[in-house]
PDB file of C-alpha atoms in Angstrom:
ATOM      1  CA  UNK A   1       0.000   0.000   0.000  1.00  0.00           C
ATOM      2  CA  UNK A   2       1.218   3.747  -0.816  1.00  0.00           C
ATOM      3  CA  UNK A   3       1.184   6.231   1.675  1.00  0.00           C
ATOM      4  CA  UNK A   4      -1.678   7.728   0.813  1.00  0.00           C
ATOM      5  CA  UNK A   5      -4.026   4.579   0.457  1.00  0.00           C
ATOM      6  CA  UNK A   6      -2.679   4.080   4.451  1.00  0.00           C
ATOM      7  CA  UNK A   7      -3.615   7.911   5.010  1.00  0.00           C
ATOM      8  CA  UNK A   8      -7.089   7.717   3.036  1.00  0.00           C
ATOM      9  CA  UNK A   9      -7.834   4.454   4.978  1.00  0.00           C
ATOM     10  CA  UNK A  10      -6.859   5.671   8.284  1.00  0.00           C
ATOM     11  CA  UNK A  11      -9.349   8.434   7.798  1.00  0.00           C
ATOM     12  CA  UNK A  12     -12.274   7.036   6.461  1.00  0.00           C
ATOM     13  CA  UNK A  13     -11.623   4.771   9.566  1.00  0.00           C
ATOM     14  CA  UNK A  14     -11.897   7.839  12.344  1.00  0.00           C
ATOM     15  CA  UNK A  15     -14.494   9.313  10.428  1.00  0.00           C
ATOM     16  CA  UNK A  16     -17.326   7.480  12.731  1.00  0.00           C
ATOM     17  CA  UNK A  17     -15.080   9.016  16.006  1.00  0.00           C
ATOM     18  CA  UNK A  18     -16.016  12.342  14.780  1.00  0.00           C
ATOM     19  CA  UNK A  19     -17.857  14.378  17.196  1.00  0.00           C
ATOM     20  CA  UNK A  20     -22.042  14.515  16.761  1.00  0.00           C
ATOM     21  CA  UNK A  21     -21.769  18.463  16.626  1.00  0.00           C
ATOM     22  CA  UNK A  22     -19.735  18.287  13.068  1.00  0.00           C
ATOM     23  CA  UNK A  23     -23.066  16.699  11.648  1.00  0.00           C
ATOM     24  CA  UNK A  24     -25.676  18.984  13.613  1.00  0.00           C
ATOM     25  CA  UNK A  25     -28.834  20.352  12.129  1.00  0.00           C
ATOM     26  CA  UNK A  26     -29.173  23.503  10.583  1.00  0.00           C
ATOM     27  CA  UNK A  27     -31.157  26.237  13.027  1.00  0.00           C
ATOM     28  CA  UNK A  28     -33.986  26.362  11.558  1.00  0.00           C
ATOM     29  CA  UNK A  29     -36.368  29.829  11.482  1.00  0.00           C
ATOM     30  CA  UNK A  30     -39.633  28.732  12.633  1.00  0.00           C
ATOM     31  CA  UNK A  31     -41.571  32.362  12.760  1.00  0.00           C
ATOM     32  CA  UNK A  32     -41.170  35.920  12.250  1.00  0.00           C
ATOM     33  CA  UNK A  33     -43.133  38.602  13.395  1.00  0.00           C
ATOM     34  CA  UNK A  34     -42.678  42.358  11.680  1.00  0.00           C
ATOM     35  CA  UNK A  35     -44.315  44.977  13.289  1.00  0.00           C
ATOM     36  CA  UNK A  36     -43.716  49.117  12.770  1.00  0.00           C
ATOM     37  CA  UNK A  37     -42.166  51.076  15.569  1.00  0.00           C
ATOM     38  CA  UNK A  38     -42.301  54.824  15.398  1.00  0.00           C
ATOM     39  CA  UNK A  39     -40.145  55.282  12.255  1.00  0.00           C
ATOM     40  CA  UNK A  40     -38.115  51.699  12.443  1.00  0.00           C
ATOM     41  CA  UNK A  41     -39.128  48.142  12.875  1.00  0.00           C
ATOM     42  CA  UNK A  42     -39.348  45.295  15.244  1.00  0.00           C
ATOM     43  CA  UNK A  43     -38.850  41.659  14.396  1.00  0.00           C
ATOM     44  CA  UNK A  44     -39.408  38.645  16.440  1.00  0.00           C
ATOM     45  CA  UNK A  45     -37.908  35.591  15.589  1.00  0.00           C
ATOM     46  CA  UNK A  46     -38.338  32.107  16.631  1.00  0.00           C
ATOM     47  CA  UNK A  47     -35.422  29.824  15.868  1.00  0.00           C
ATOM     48  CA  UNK A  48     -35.471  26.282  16.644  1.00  0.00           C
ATOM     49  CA  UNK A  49     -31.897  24.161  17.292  1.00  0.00           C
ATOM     50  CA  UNK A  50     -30.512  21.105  19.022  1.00  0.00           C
ATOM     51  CA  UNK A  51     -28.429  23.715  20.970  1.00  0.00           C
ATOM     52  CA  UNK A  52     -25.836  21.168  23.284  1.00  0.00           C
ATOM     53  CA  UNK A  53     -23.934  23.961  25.646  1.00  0.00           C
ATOM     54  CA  UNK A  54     -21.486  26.806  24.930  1.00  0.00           C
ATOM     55  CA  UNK A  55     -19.836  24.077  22.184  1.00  0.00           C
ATOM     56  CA  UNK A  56     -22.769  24.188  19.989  1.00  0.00           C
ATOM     57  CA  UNK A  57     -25.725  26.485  19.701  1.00  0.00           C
ATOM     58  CA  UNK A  58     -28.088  28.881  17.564  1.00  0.00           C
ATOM     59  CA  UNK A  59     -25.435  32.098  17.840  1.00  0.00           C
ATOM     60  CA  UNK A  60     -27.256  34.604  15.614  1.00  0.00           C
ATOM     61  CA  UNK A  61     -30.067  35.869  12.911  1.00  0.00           C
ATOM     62  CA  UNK A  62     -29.662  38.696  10.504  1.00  0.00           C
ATOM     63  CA  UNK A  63     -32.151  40.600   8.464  1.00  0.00           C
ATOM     64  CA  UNK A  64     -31.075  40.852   4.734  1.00  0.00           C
ATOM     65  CA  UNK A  65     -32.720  42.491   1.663  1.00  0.00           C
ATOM     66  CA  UNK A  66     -33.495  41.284  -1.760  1.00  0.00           C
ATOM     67  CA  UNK A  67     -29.499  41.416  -2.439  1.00  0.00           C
ATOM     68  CA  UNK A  68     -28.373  39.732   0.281  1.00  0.00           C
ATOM     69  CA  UNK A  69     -27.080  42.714   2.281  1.00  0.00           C
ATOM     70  CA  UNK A  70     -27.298  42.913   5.850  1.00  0.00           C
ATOM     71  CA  UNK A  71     -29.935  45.122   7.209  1.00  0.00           C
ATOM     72  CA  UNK A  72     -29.696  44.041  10.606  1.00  0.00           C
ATOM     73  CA  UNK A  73     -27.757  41.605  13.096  1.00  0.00           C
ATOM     74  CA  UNK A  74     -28.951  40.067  16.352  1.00  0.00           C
ATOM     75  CA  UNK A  75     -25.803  38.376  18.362  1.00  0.00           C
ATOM     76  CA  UNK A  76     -27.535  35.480  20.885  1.00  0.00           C
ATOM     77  CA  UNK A  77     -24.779  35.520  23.373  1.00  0.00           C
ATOM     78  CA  UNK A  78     -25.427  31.905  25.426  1.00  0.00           C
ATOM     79  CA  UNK A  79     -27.082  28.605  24.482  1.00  0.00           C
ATOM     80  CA  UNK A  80     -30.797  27.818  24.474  1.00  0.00           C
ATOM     81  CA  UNK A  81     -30.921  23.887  25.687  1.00  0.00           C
ATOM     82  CA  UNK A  82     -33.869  24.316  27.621  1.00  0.00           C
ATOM     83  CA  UNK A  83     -35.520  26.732  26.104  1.00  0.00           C
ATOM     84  CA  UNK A  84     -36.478  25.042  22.467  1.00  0.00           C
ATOM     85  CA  UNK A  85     -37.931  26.718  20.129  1.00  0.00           C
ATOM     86  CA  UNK A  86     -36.708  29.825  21.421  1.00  0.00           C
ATOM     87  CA  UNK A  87     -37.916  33.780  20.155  1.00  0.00           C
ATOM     88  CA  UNK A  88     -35.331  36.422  20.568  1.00  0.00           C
ATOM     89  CA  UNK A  89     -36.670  40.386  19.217  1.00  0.00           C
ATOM     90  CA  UNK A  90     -34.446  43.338  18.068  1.00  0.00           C
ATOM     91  CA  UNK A  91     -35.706  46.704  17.481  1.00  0.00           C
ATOM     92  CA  UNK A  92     -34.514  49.977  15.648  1.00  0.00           C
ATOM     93  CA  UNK A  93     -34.165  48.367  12.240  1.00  0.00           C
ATOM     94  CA  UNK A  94     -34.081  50.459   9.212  1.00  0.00           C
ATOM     95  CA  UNK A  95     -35.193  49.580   6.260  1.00  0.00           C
ATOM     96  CA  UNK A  96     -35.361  51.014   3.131  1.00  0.00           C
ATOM     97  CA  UNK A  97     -38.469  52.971   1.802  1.00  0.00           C
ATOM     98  CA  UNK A  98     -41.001  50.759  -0.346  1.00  0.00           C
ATOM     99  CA  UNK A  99     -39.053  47.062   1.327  1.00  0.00           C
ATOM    100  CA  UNK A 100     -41.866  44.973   1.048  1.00  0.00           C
ATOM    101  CA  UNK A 101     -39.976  41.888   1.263  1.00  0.00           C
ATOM    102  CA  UNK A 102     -36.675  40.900   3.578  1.00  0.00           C
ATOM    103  CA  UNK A 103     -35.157  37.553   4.394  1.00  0.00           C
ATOM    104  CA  UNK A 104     -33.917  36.252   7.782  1.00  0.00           C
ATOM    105  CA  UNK A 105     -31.517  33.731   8.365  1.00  0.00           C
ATOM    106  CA  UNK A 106     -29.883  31.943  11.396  1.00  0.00           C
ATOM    107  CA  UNK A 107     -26.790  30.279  12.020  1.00  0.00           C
ATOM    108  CA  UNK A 108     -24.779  28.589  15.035  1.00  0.00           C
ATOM    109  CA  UNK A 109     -21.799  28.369  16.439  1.00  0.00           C
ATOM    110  CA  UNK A 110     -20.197  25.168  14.384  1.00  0.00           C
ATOM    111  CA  UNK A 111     -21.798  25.587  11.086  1.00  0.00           C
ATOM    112  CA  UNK A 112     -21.928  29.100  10.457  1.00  0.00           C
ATOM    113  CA  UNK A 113     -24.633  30.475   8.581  1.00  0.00           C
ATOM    114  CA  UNK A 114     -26.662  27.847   7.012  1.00  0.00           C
ATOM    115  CA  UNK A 115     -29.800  26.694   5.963  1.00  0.00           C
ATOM    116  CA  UNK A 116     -32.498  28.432   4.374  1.00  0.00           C
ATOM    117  CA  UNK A 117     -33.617  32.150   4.639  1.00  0.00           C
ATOM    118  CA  UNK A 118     -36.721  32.822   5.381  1.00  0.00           C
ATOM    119  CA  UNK A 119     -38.601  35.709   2.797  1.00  0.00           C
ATOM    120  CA  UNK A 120     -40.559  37.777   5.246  1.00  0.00           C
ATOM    121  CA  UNK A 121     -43.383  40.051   4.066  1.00  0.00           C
ATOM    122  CA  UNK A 122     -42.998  43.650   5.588  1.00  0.00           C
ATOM    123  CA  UNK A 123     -46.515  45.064   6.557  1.00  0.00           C
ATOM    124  CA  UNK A 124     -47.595  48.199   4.835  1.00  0.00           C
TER     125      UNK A 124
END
């Protein structure tokens, strides 16, 4: 055997010994509320994740427009293992006159941002 037929082996071999975390689900938006406030906007969003401890957990959710740019950013700073699904709310978004249409999108602490956004109608 060459080298790298030992190497290949050897890995396919310690691939089962791989910690749970590096095949983890996706968080996973399961609501969004918009509502106006004053001039800016309020969103609630539930997000729903398999969150173990500090090692693994639903870290964030942005708000993006039609172009992918980031309109807004809510940091979750701790785990949520009790506490499944889970809704977190940020005020004092902008958003561009005439949005009648954003996307929101989760991600966690091992996977980055993932998944699916979520197109969110904007009330008028």
């Amino acid at each position: 055997m060459t080298r790298f037929t030992l190497t290949f082996c050897a890995a396919l071999m310690a691939a089962p010994l791989l910690p749970a975390t590096a095949y983890a689900d996706d968080p996973e938006i399961t609501d969004v509320h918009v509502e106006k406030d004053g001039m800016t906007w309020r969103f609630h969003v539930t997000i729903l994740h398999p969150d173990t401890g500090w090692d693994h957990y639903a870290d964030g959710w942005e708000v993006l427009d039609a172009d992918g740019h980031v309109l807004a950013l809510r940091k979750l700073h701790h785990p949520h293992v009790n506490e499944q699904p889970f809704t977190r709310s940020m005020g004092n978004v902008m958003l561009p006159d005439g949005t009648r249409e954003v996307y929101v999108r989760a991600r966690c602490s091992v996977e980055d941002w993932t998944g699916e956004s979520t197109a969110v109608r904007v009330p008028y």
